[in-house]
Amino acid sequence: MLDTIESLAKEEKSFTASNTFKRKANSQTQSLYSSAKTDRLSFWDNQAQNLEWFSPYTSILEWNRPFAKWFSGGTLNASVNCLDIHLKTKAQKKAIIWEGENGDIKELSYQEVFEEVNKLADILKNKFNVKKGDRVTLYMPMIPELLYALLACSRIGAIHSVVFGGFSAQSLKDRILDSQSKMVITANGGSRRGKVLNLKNIVDEALSKNDTPVENVLIVNHLPEDTCPTQKKEYDQSYNELRKSAANYVEPEHMESEDILFILYTSGTTGKPKGIVHTTGGYLTHAKYSTKTVFDLKDDDIYWCTADIGWITGHTYMVYGPMANGATVVMYEGAPDYPEKNRFWEIIEKHNVSILYTAPTAIRAFMKWGLTHIEKHNLSSLRLLGSVGEPINPEAWEWYYNHIGSKQCPIVDTWWQTETGGIMISNIPSLNDMKPGFAGLPLPGIEAKILDKDGGEVSKGGGLLSLTEPWPSMLRGIWGDNKRYKEVYWDKFNTYFAGDGAIKDKDDYIKVLGRVDDVLNVAGHRIGTMEVESALVEFEGVAEAAVVGMPDEIKGQAIVSFVILEENFKQDDDLENKLKQFVSKQIGAIAKPKQIIFTPDLPKTRSGKIMRRILKNIAANEDTGGTSTLANPAIVKSIKEQFNKLS
Ligand code: WT7
């Protein structure tokens, strides 16, 4: 790792935001940093005061490691903080500018979104008896009704669990069962690259064995029924019908600050995905503060976060953060290359987007697609760019800066996780310079350190990233599994272990290098190697499987699987494809391996443990180092040869 640090120091470049940007920026002085340093808790107290509370909290933080309670005693409601509070001053302001993949546009004011959310809240509460604390699974395309559903759940105190629409029936079912949801909200279908994704059919498949607690499935008829045929089931309920007679107002539930707002599943190194639990007051405090601070959000901005609401980025920076600030958000249903590869730039030009928040994998795809798609559009409405999901390589950073921002827009490279709830490390461009490849400094109120494996601080150089003080939007646990919560995040160090490797430079800027565990990051999506391995071994004829990541030009990482077949299993020509399809069916297309290598054996220690490090080295085209401790050193050479033939 030391080599990397030294070579980085030589390459470091820095960029300063323009004077125009700085002059108008929300943060003009170092006061956020200095007040947070002087008294962190009173800093967070001040941020929490920007929310509307029904009753005030009596303590800021109760910390009983690893369990935090923020703003105890206070009661509030998230939907009130995202909608009701804006009605006096900006009822007619656009809340959502939605664009369907087919080009349909819907513009919805805060007043309209307020009414729709209340109607849906009324349906959930009064038609289906969804009560405070009940779980509701949302499996929907990127349509306004998804956003309504989050806020409607929060209005009545129901816990939402959004499952990304790209996940399979099995993954959906696992999440429904784990959360014990009694209700699912879906749509008949969504559009993706001109094709219909029939979500309702996938829900039917997930519920087909009748072994989940789901009583009702509320279906939004988003696509015309003839393009999206569905079978009628006894649990079906029509949103479009019920909406007609739904009430326009539902009294918001008074939620305790620590009542759960949502669960969101994410992959870990072992076992099934974990339901990350977020609560109300602390989460919303950080969502509101960080959106305003990092994106320099102002009242006249048109803000576009391109993430799907199925991921944490969509929860915090498409729904709760921007809406708590009363922003106008752009929401796009489809793919960036449909019908043409200029779709994003067309959207930006058409709606005058001023803030764009997207992922390195998308940026690298745009680079590859070339400038012609960009040059025909006027992108001068943009004033700030953001990046999230994985490390952004300096080359992609500079391309983004030069070609999308025309050297006028600062870039915020934001490091955070599903678990952190909101952005932890990012520069505030009016206050600090940007360095491509570096997320930069922890936000005011956040403390981060780089630790060695024994937990000692590495002051300059590389190590493991840890957040060293509790923060309001931190996860409160893993749904139903506090033991695992402790093990995964708190057993390694005294402080929160993020699972990422990172380095700090002479200016204390942090560069996050990526996961140090067996979690892959494919196109900004987290996938546990073990999940893919479990799926592979379920396939008939597969005896053993090992999965690692390999560097991928666009997606950051791609999945490589090494598979041992059962001895007498007859391998047909199409097995590789069948296996890929099988994984896709089991987990979702995002988990589909790029390469599958069939091998009679895997590198193992004498005690039989698979040596993943060696497989990782092979997949990354790196030296495999010493193999003499292996039980079967010869296999390394043979796997290497096979792999090299493929790539
Ligand atoms: C993991 C978290 C947070 C929203 C999207 C992903 C990686 C995320 C960055 C960044 C370097 C990053 C880390 C982290 N990551 N942002 N700016 N620079 N790495 O959320 O699915 O919970 O994944 O994504 O490895 O641990 P997630």
JSON list of C-alpha atoms in Angstrom, two decimals, residues 343-456:
[
{"chain": "A", "resi": 343, "resn": "ARG", "atom": "CA", "xyz": [-30.67, 11.13, -22.86]},
{"chain": "A", "resi": 344, "resn": "PHE", "atom": "CA", "xyz": [-29.10, 12.61, -19.72]},
{"chain": "A", "resi": 345, "resn": "TRP", "atom": "CA", "xyz": [-27.91, 15.74, -21.50]},
{"chain": "A", "resi": 346, "resn": "GLU", "atom": "CA", "xyz": [-31.27, 16.19, -23.13]},
{"chain": "A", "resi": 347, "resn": "ILE", "atom": "CA", "xyz": [-32.93, 15.99, -19.69]},
{"chain": "A", "resi": 348, "resn": "ILE", "atom": "CA", "xyz": [-30.48, 18.49, -18.22]},
{"chain": "A", "resi": 349, "resn": "GLU", "atom": "CA", "xyz": [-31.03, 20.95, -21.04]},
{"chain": "A", "resi": 350, "resn": "LYS", "atom": "CA", "xyz": [-34.81, 20.54, -21.12]},
{"chain": "A", "resi": 351, "resn": "HIS", "atom": "CA", "xyz": [-35.34, 21.00, -17.38]},
{"chain": "A", "resi": 352, "resn": "ASN", "atom": "CA", "xyz": [-32.44, 23.35, -16.67]},
{"chain": "A", "resi": 353, "resn": "VAL", "atom": "CA", "xyz": [-30.86, 21.02, -14.16]},
{"chain": "A", "resi": 354, "resn": "SER", "atom": "CA", "xyz": [-28.40, 22.92, -11.98]},
{"chain": "A", "resi": 355, "resn": "ILE", "atom": "CA", "xyz": [-27.13, 20.14, -9.71]},
{"chain": "A", "resi": 356, "resn": "LEU", "atom": "CA", "xyz": [-26.29, 16.69, -11.05]},
{"chain": "A", "resi": 357, "resn": "TYR", "atom": "CA", "xyz": [-25.46, 13.80, -8.72]},
{"chain": "A", "resi": 358, "resn": "THR", "atom": "CA", "xyz": [-24.43, 10.59, -10.46]},
{"chain": "A", "resi": 359, "resn": "ALA", "atom": "CA", "xyz": [-22.06, 7.63, -10.27]},
{"chain": "A", "resi": 360, "resn": "PRO", "atom": "CA", "xyz": [-18.54, 6.99, -11.60]},
{"chain": "A", "resi": 361, "resn": "THR", "atom": "CA", "xyz": [-19.76, 3.98, -13.56]},
{"chain": "A", "resi": 362, "resn": "ALA", "atom": "CA", "xyz": [-22.15, 6.23, -15.48]},
{"chain": "A", "resi": 363, "resn": "ILE", "atom": "CA", "xyz": [-19.43, 8.82, -16.03]},
{"chain": "A", "resi": 364, "resn": "ARG", "atom": "CA", "xyz": [-17.08, 6.19, -17.45]},
{"chain": "A", "resi": 365, "resn": "ALA", "atom": "CA", "xyz": [-19.81, 4.97, -19.78]},
{"chain": "A", "resi": 366, "resn": "PHE", "atom": "CA", "xyz": [-20.37, 8.55, -21.00]},
{"chain": "A", "resi": 367, "resn": "MET", "atom": "CA", "xyz": [-16.63, 8.91, -21.61]},
{"chain": "A", "resi": 368, "resn": "LYS", "atom": "CA", "xyz": [-16.71, 5.81, -23.74]},
{"chain": "A", "resi": 369, "resn": "TRP", "atom": "CA", "xyz": [-19.77, 6.91, -25.68]},
{"chain": "A", "resi": 370, "resn": "GLY", "atom": "CA", "xyz": [-17.96, 10.06, -26.74]},
{"chain": "A", "resi": 371, "resn": "LEU", "atom": "CA", "xyz": [-18.47, 13.79, -26.81]},
{"chain": "A", "resi": 372, "resn": "THR", "atom": "CA", "xyz": [-20.80, 13.98, -29.80]},
{"chain": "A", "resi": 373, "resn": "HIS", "atom": "CA", "xyz": [-23.76, 13.08, -27.59]},
{"chain": "A", "resi": 374, "resn": "ILE", "atom": "CA", "xyz": [-22.88, 15.88, -25.23]},
{"chain": "A", "resi": 375, "resn": "GLU", "atom": "CA", "xyz": [-21.82, 18.64, -27.54]},
{"chain": "A", "resi": 376, "resn": "LYS", "atom": "CA", "xyz": [-25.23, 19.05, -29.11]},
{"chain": "A", "resi": 377, "resn": "HIS", "atom": "CA", "xyz": [-26.70, 20.09, -25.77]},
{"chain": "A", "resi": 378, "resn": "ASN", "atom": "CA", "xyz": [-26.53, 23.27, -23.78]},
{"chain": "A", "resi": 379, "resn": "LEU", "atom": "CA", "xyz": [-25.50, 22.27, -20.28]},
{"chain": "A", "resi": 380, "resn": "SER", "atom": "CA", "xyz": [-24.90, 25.79, -19.00]},
{"chain": "A", "resi": 381, "resn": "SER", "atom": "CA", "xyz": [-27.63, 25.45, -16.36]},
{"chain": "A", "resi": 382, "resn": "LEU", "atom": "CA", "xyz": [-25.32, 23.13, -14.39]},
{"chain": "A", "resi": 383, "resn": "ARG", "atom": "CA", "xyz": [-23.45, 24.67, -11.47]},
{"chain": "A", "resi": 384, "resn": "LEU", "atom": "CA", "xyz": [-22.42, 21.73, -9.29]},
{"chain": "A", "resi": 385, "resn": "LEU", "atom": "CA", "xyz": [-21.65, 18.07, -9.97]},
{"chain": "A", "resi": 386, "resn": "GLY", "atom": "CA", "xyz": [-21.57, 15.13, -7.61]},
{"chain": "A", "resi": 387, "resn": "SER", "atom": "CA", "xyz": [-20.23, 11.60, -7.62]},
{"chain": "A", "resi": 388, "resn": "VAL", "atom": "CA", "xyz": [-21.10, 8.64, -5.42]},
{"chain": "A", "resi": 389, "resn": "GLY", "atom": "CA", "xyz": [-20.98, 4.88, -5.12]},
{"chain": "A", "resi": 390, "resn": "GLU", "atom": "CA", "xyz": [-17.36, 3.95, -5.69]},
{"chain": "A", "resi": 391, "resn": "PRO", "atom": "CA", "xyz": [-13.98, 5.58, -6.00]},
{"chain": "A", "resi": 392, "resn": "ILE", "atom": "CA", "xyz": [-13.87, 7.92, -8.98]},
{"chain": "A", "resi": 393, "resn": "ASN", "atom": "CA", "xyz": [-10.65, 7.58, -10.91]},
{"chain": "A", "resi": 394, "resn": "PRO", "atom": "CA", "xyz": [-8.90, 10.92, -11.54]},
{"chain": "A", "resi": 395, "resn": "GLU", "atom": "CA", "xyz": [-9.27, 10.50, -15.29]},
{"chain": "A", "resi": 396, "resn": "ALA", "atom": "CA", "xyz": [-13.05, 10.21, -15.03]},
{"chain": "A", "resi": 397, "resn": "TRP", "atom": "CA", "xyz": [-13.08, 13.09, -12.53]},
{"chain": "A", "resi": 398, "resn": "GLU", "atom": "CA", "xyz": [-11.29, 15.40, -14.92]},
{"chain": "A", "resi": 399, "resn": "TRP", "atom": "CA", "xyz": [-13.44, 14.34, -17.83]},
{"chain": "A", "resi": 400, "resn": "TYR", "atom": "CA", "xyz": [-16.57, 15.09, -15.78]},
{"chain": "A", "resi": 401, "resn": "TYR", "atom": "CA", "xyz": [-15.10, 18.44, -14.76]},
{"chain": "A", "resi": 402, "resn": "ASN", "atom": "CA", "xyz": [-14.04, 19.48, -18.25]},
{"chain": "A", "resi": 403, "resn": "HIS", "atom": "CA", "xyz": [-16.82, 18.14, -20.42]},
{"chain": "A", "resi": 404, "resn": "ILE", "atom": "CA", "xyz": [-19.93, 18.14, -18.27]},
{"chain": "A", "resi": 405, "resn": "GLY", "atom": "CA", "xyz": [-19.08, 21.03, -16.01]},
{"chain": "A", "resi": 406, "resn": "SER", "atom": "CA", "xyz": [-17.15, 23.06, -18.63]},
{"chain": "A", "resi": 407, "resn": "LYS", "atom": "CA", "xyz": [-14.57, 23.75, -15.92]},
{"chain": "A", "resi": 408, "resn": "GLN", "atom": "CA", "xyz": [-17.14, 25.92, -14.16]},
{"chain": "A", "resi": 409, "resn": "CYS", "atom": "CA", "xyz": [-18.76, 23.42, -11.81]},
{"chain": "A", "resi": 410, "resn": "PRO", "atom": "CA", "xyz": [-17.14, 22.14, -8.66]},
{"chain": "A", "resi": 411, "resn": "ILE", "atom": "CA", "xyz": [-17.35, 18.38, -8.12]},
{"chain": "A", "resi": 412, "resn": "VAL", "atom": "CA", "xyz": [-18.24, 16.79, -4.81]},
{"chain": "A", "resi": 413, "resn": "ASP", "atom": "CA", "xyz": [-16.96, 13.24, -4.47]},
{"chain": "A", "resi": 414, "resn": "THR", "atom": "CA", "xyz": [-19.14, 11.93, -1.66]},
{"chain": "A", "resi": 415, "resn": "TRP", "atom": "CA", "xyz": [-18.17, 8.89, 0.37]},
{"chain": "A", "resi": 416, "resn": "TRP", "atom": "CA", "xyz": [-20.81, 7.16, 2.45]},
{"chain": "A", "resi": 417, "resn": "GLN", "atom": "CA", "xyz": [-22.72, 3.90, 2.81]},
{"chain": "A", "resi": 418, "resn": "THR", "atom": "CA", "xyz": [-26.19, 2.47, 3.28]},
{"chain": "A", "resi": 419, "resn": "GLU", "atom": "CA", "xyz": [-25.20, 2.19, 6.93]},
{"chain": "A", "resi": 420, "resn": "THR", "atom": "CA", "xyz": [-24.15, 5.81, 7.35]},
{"chain": "A", "resi": 421, "resn": "GLY", "atom": "CA", "xyz": [-27.49, 7.10, 6.06]},
{"chain": "A", "resi": 422, "resn": "GLY", "atom": "CA", "xyz": [-25.93, 10.17, 4.51]},
{"chain": "A", "resi": 423, "resn": "ILE", "atom": "CA", "xyz": [-22.69, 11.67, 3.21]},
{"chain": "A", "resi": 424, "resn": "MET", "atom": "CA", "xyz": [-19.78, 11.35, 5.63]},
{"chain": "A", "resi": 425, "resn": "ILE", "atom": "CA", "xyz": [-16.79, 12.50, 3.63]},
{"chain": "A", "resi": 426, "resn": "SER", "atom": "CA", "xyz": [-16.95, 15.19, 0.98]},
{"chain": "A", "resi": 427, "resn": "ASN", "atom": "CA", "xyz": [-15.49, 18.56, 0.37]},
{"chain": "A", "resi": 428, "resn": "ILE", "atom": "CA", "xyz": [-17.56, 21.67, 0.65]},
{"chain": "A", "resi": 429, "resn": "PRO", "atom": "CA", "xyz": [-16.37, 23.32, -2.54]},
{"chain": "A", "resi": 430, "resn": "SER", "atom": "CA", "xyz": [-16.77, 26.91, -1.38]},
{"chain": "A", "resi": 431, "resn": "LEU", "atom": "CA", "xyz": [-14.44, 26.15, 1.53]},
{"chain": "A", "resi": 432, "resn": "ASN", "atom": "CA", "xyz": [-11.92, 23.59, 0.33]},
{"chain": "A", "resi": 433, "resn": "ASP", "atom": "CA", "xyz": [-10.16, 22.78, -2.90]},
{"chain": "A", "resi": 434, "resn": "MET", "atom": "CA", "xyz": [-10.94, 19.61, -4.80]},
{"chain": "A", "resi": 435, "resn": "LYS", "atom": "CA", "xyz": [-8.46, 16.87, -5.58]},
{"chain": "A", "resi": 436, "resn": "PRO", "atom": "CA", "xyz": [-9.48, 14.33, -8.20]},
{"chain": "A", "resi": 437, "resn": "GLY", "atom": "CA", "xyz": [-9.74, 10.90, -6.64]},
{"chain": "A", "resi": 438, "resn": "PHE", "atom": "CA", "xyz": [-10.08, 12.23, -3.10]},
{"chain": "A", "resi": 439, "resn": "ALA", "atom": "CA", "xyz": [-13.43, 12.44, -1.36]},
{"chain": "A", "resi": 440, "resn": "GLY", "atom": "CA", "xyz": [-11.69, 14.98, 0.87]},
{"chain": "A", "resi": 441, "resn": "LEU", "atom": "CA", "xyz": [-12.52, 15.94, 4.44]},
{"chain": "A", "resi": 442, "resn": "PRO", "atom": "CA", "xyz": [-15.17, 14.53, 6.77]},
{"chain": "A", "resi": 443, "resn": "LEU", "atom": "CA", "xyz": [-18.20, 16.79, 6.89]},
{"chain": "A", "resi": 444, "resn": "PRO", "atom": "CA", "xyz": [-18.50, 19.12, 9.87]},
{"chain": "A", "resi": 445, "resn": "GLY", "atom": "CA", "xyz": [-19.94, 16.98, 12.68]},
{"chain": "A", "resi": 446, "resn": "ILE", "atom": "CA", "xyz": [-18.35, 13.77, 11.36]},
{"chain": "A", "resi": 447, "resn": "GLU", "atom": "CA", "xyz": [-15.10, 12.31, 12.66]},
{"chain": "A", "resi": 448, "resn": "ALA", "atom": "CA", "xyz": [-13.15, 9.83, 10.55]},
{"chain": "A", "resi": 449, "resn": "LYS", "atom": "CA", "xyz": [-9.79, 8.19, 11.11]},
{"chain": "A", "resi": 450, "resn": "ILE", "atom": "CA", "xyz": [-7.61, 5.78, 9.25]},
{"chain": "A", "resi": 451, "resn": "LEU", "atom": "CA", "xyz": [-6.61, 2.89, 11.47]},
{"chain": "A", "resi": 452, "resn": "ASP", "atom": "CA", "xyz": [-4.08, 0.11, 11.27]},
{"chain": "A", "resi": 453, "resn": "LYS", "atom": "CA", "xyz": [-5.27, -3.43, 11.83]},
{"chain": "A", "resi": 454, "resn": "ASP", "atom": "CA", "xyz": [-4.84, -3.08, 15.58]},
{"chain": "A", "resi": 455, "resn": "GLY", "atom": "CA", "xyz": [-6.91, 0.06, 15.74]},
{"chain": "A", "resi": 456, "resn": "GLY", "atom": "CA", "xyz": [-4.05, 2.53, 16.07]}
]
